[in-house]
Amino acid sequence: MTVPGLDGEGPWRALAPRTLATLLRTYGRDQFEVCEDAVQDALLEAHVHWTKAPPDDPQGWLTVTARRRYVDRVRSDRRRRDREGRVALLDAPLSHEGVQSDDALLLLQLCCHPALARSAQVALTLRAVAGLSTAQIANAYQLPEATIAQRITRAKRRLAEVGSGFTRPGDVAERLAPVLDVLYVMFTEAHHTTSGAPAHDTDLAGEAIHLARLLREAAPDSTEVAGLLALTLLTEARHPARVGAQGQLVPLDEQDRSRWDRSAVDEGLALLDAVVPGADPGPYLLQACIAGVHAHAPDTDATDWDEIHALYTVLEHTTGGRNPTITLNRIVAASMVRGPEAALCDLDGLEAHHPRLARVDAVRAHLLERAGRTDEAATSYRRAIAATVNVAEQRHLRDRLRALGKGRGHQGDGS
């Protein structure tokens, strides 16, 4: 849910989903849209009142206010034929389930309802739990914003049709696949924001890791859950070295690895050591293994690129070649094994099938620079800058373009 002035700020990321989950448990899951509207109303009230006098208990204040706004909305809904019945339910909640260890995880499971298509499950949950905007979700899936908005609207309508049959799953494994997808997109958006700035969304990353830990407790035998948690830990461990003092993006090959969060690296690697032997690896465990290879290497030159390329090849096969971003990453790994020229040929083929794929121009520019084709590299850097909305990434690409220009100038002076 998006509230002007609130969306993206730390406390709201956790408060809003927990409040929504509380209302859904109290008044029934067929009331999803009304409950969501009530929480939005409460957030707007908070924006007005909290700037002057923040409450001692923000979660309690928001929940009480959201309940009041829900009551107001139900009582004013004269278009519904069962209006009186709904008002009566305000004093007799539909659900008396036990206290959930974390309301955000409960809401994550509820939104991933089997009555919804997988794509609708993920889109709705990314809005309700992660608080991502429709534009961010669309960017993550490389789809038009209108398509994602339509999915979310249809999902809400379907949940209303399901009504009181919308129950919590008896087994976490029932909805594990879409829940993992949601957490993965959450963390990907946090690590590589598509909304413009900053380069890294610390609050969203923290919430994704928090939920992944809870899911690991709920499904301790799942190697994919362990893989996702390991992947988030190993990736987040790089953050201190990934963003410079002025907010500039520092690519992996230029990072000071001594600044990586060693405790997060150790925890991630320990998870892999515990679950990889004998496992039939899925997409998340394979990506965690790739992150693990990077974590073991002291620098880029010492990295086992043959192993990374092999893992990406297996990952591409496991996902049926349906994820072009995985193919793009495999091409980058291949360039470290076979050189940039061969990788550029592969990149041409990928772009022909996926002309709107993010990062293609940035990767092409880097490969052309490595191949010494500086004029072409400069053109690709300009295209990449124009296609990138993330401010920190734009700055990084401009820096590379400027450095390339200086190098070309020096070559000209010496010739």
CSV table of N, CA, C and O in Angstrom, one decimal, residues 226-265:
chain,number,residue,atom,x,y,z
A,226,ALA,N,16.1,-22.7,3.0
A,226,ALA,CA,17.5,-22.5,3.5
A,226,ALA,C,18.3,-21.8,2.5
A,226,ALA,O,19.1,-20.9,2.8
A,227,GLY,N,18.2,-22.2,1.2
A,227,GLY,CA,18.9,-21.5,0.1
A,227,GLY,C,18.6,-20.0,0.0
A,227,GLY,O,19.4,-19.2,-0.2
A,228,LEU,N,17.3,-19.7,0.1
A,228,LEU,CA,16.9,-18.3,0.0
A,228,LEU,C,17.4,-17.5,1.2
A,228,LEU,O,17.9,-16.4,1.0
A,229,LEU,N,17.4,-18.0,2.4
A,229,LEU,CA,17.9,-17.3,3.5
A,229,LEU,C,19.4,-17.1,3.4
A,229,LEU,O,19.9,-16.0,3.6
A,230,ALA,N,20.1,-18.2,2.9
A,230,ALA,CA,21.6,-18.1,2.7
A,230,ALA,C,21.9,-17.0,1.6
A,230,ALA,O,22.8,-16.2,1.8
A,231,LEU,N,21.1,-17.0,0.6
A,231,LEU,CA,21.3,-16.0,-0.5
A,231,LEU,C,21.1,-14.6,0.0
A,231,LEU,O,21.9,-13.7,-0.3
A,232,THR,N,20.1,-14.4,0.8
A,232,THR,CA,19.9,-13.0,1.3
A,232,THR,C,21.0,-12.6,2.2
A,232,THR,O,21.4,-11.4,2.2
A,233,LEU,N,21.4,-13.5,3.1
A,233,LEU,CA,22.5,-13.2,4.0
A,233,LEU,C,23.8,-12.9,3.3
A,233,LEU,O,24.5,-11.9,3.6
A,234,LEU,N,24.2,-13.7,2.3
A,234,LEU,CA,25.4,-13.5,1.6
A,234,LEU,C,25.4,-12.3,0.7
A,234,LEU,O,26.4,-11.6,0.6
A,235,THR,N,24.3,-12.0,0.2
A,235,THR,CA,24.2,-10.8,-0.6
A,235,THR,C,24.1,-9.5,0.2
A,235,THR,O,24.8,-8.5,-0.1
A,236,GLU,N,23.4,-9.5,1.3
A,236,GLU,CA,23.3,-8.4,2.2
A,236,GLU,C,24.6,-8.1,2.9
A,236,GLU,O,25.0,-7.0,3.2
A,237,ALA,N,25.4,-9.2,3.0
A,237,ALA,CA,26.7,-9.0,3.7
A,237,ALA,C,27.6,-8.0,2.9
A,237,ALA,O,28.5,-7.4,3.5
A,238,ARG,N,27.4,-7.9,1.6
A,238,ARG,CA,28.3,-7.1,0.7
A,238,ARG,C,27.9,-5.6,0.9
A,238,ARG,O,28.6,-4.7,0.4
A,239,HIS,N,26.7,-5.3,1.5
A,239,HIS,CA,26.2,-3.9,1.5
A,239,HIS,C,27.2,-2.9,2.0
A,239,HIS,O,27.4,-1.8,1.4
A,240,PRO,N,28.0,-3.1,3.1
A,240,PRO,CA,28.9,-2.1,3.5
A,240,PRO,C,29.9,-1.7,2.5
A,240,PRO,O,30.4,-0.5,2.5
A,241,ALA,N,30.3,-2.6,1.6
A,241,ALA,CA,31.3,-2.3,0.6
A,241,ALA,C,30.6,-1.9,-0.8
A,241,ALA,O,31.3,-1.4,-1.7
A,242,ARG,N,29.3,-2.1,-0.9
A,242,ARG,CA,28.7,-2.0,-2.2
A,242,ARG,C,28.3,-0.5,-2.5
A,242,ARG,O,28.2,-0.1,-3.6
A,243,VAL,N,28.0,0.2,-1.4
A,243,VAL,CA,27.6,1.6,-1.6
A,243,VAL,C,28.7,2.5,-0.9
A,243,VAL,O,29.0,2.4,0.3
A,244,GLY,N,29.3,3.4,-1.7
A,244,GLY,CA,30.3,4.3,-1.2
A,244,GLY,C,29.8,5.4,-0.2
A,244,GLY,O,28.6,5.5,0.0
A,245,ALA,N,30.8,6.1,0.3
A,245,ALA,CA,30.4,7.2,1.3
A,245,ALA,C,29.5,8.2,0.7
A,245,ALA,O,28.7,8.8,1.4
A,246,GLN,N,29.6,8.5,-0.6
A,246,GLN,CA,28.7,9.5,-1.2
A,246,GLN,C,27.5,8.9,-1.9
A,246,GLN,O,26.8,9.5,-2.7
A,247,GLY,N,27.2,7.6,-1.6
A,247,GLY,CA,26.0,7.0,-2.1
A,247,GLY,C,26.3,6.3,-3.5
A,247,GLY,O,25.4,5.8,-4.1
A,248,GLN,N,27.5,6.4,-4.0
A,248,GLN,CA,27.8,5.8,-5.3
A,248,GLN,C,27.9,4.3,-5.2
A,248,GLN,O,28.2,3.7,-4.2
A,249,LEU,N,27.5,3.6,-6.3
A,249,LEU,CA,27.4,2.2,-6.4
A,249,LEU,C,28.9,1.7,-6.7
A,249,LEU,O,29.5,2.2,-7.6
A,250,VAL,N,29.3,0.7,-5.9
A,250,VAL,CA,30.6,0.1,-6.1
A,250,VAL,C,30.4,-1.4,-6.6
A,250,VAL,O,29.9,-2.2,-5.9
A,251,PRO,N,30.8,-1.7,-7.8
A,251,PRO,CA,30.6,-3.0,-8.4
A,251,PRO,C,31.4,-4.1,-7.6
A,251,PRO,O,32.4,-3.7,-7.0
A,252,LEU,N,31.0,-5.3,-7.8
A,252,LEU,CA,31.6,-6.4,-7.0
A,252,LEU,C,33.1,-6.5,-7.2
A,252,LEU,O,33.8,-6.7,-6.3
A,253,ASP,N,33.5,-6.3,-8.5
A,253,ASP,CA,35.0,-6.4,-8.7
A,253,ASP,C,35.8,-5.3,-8.1
A,253,ASP,O,37.1,-5.4,-8.1
A,254,GLU,N,35.2,-4.2,-7.7
A,254,GLU,CA,35.9,-3.1,-7.1
A,254,GLU,C,35.7,-3.0,-5.6
A,254,GLU,O,36.2,-2.1,-4.9
A,255,GLN,N,34.9,-3.9,-5.0
A,255,GLN,CA,34.6,-3.8,-3.6
A,255,GLN,C,35.8,-4.2,-2.7
A,255,GLN,O,36.5,-5.1,-3.0
A,256,ASP,N,35.9,-3.5,-1.5
A,256,ASP,CA,36.8,-3.9,-0.5
A,256,ASP,C,36.2,-5.0,0.3
A,256,ASP,O,35.4,-4.7,1.2
A,257,ARG,N,36.6,-6.2,0.1
A,257,ARG,CA,35.9,-7.4,0.7
A,257,ARG,C,36.1,-7.5,2.2
A,257,ARG,O,35.4,-8.2,2.9
A,258,SER,N,37.1,-6.8,2.7
A,258,SER,CA,37.3,-6.8,4.1
A,258,SER,C,36.2,-6.0,4.8
A,258,SER,O,36.0,-6.2,6.0
A,259,ARG,N,35.4,-5.2,4.1
A,259,ARG,CA,34.3,-4.5,4.7
A,259,ARG,C,33.0,-5.3,4.6
A,259,ARG,O,32.0,-4.8,5.2
A,260,TRP,N,33.0,-6.5,4.0
A,260,TRP,CA,31.8,-7.3,4.0
A,260,TRP,C,31.5,-7.7,5.5
A,260,TRP,O,32.4,-7.8,6.3
A,261,ASP,N,30.2,-7.9,5.8
A,261,ASP,CA,29.7,-8.3,7.1
A,261,ASP,C,30.1,-9.7,7.3
A,261,ASP,O,29.4,-10.6,6.8
A,262,ARG,N,31.1,-10.0,8.1
A,262,ARG,CA,31.7,-11.3,8.2
A,262,ARG,C,30.7,-12.2,8.9
A,262,ARG,O,30.6,-13.4,8.6
A,263,SER,N,29.9,-11.7,9.9
A,263,SER,CA,29.0,-12.6,10.6
A,263,SER,C,27.9,-13.1,9.6
A,263,SER,O,27.5,-14.2,9.7
A,264,ALA,N,27.4,-12.2,8.7
A,264,ALA,CA,26.4,-12.6,7.8
A,264,ALA,C,27.0,-13.6,6.8
A,264,ALA,O,26.3,-14.6,6.4
A,265,VAL,N,28.2,-13.4,6.4
A,265,VAL,CA,28.9,-14.3,5.5
A,265,VAL,C,29.0,-15.7,6.1
A,265,VAL,O,28.7,-16.7,5.5
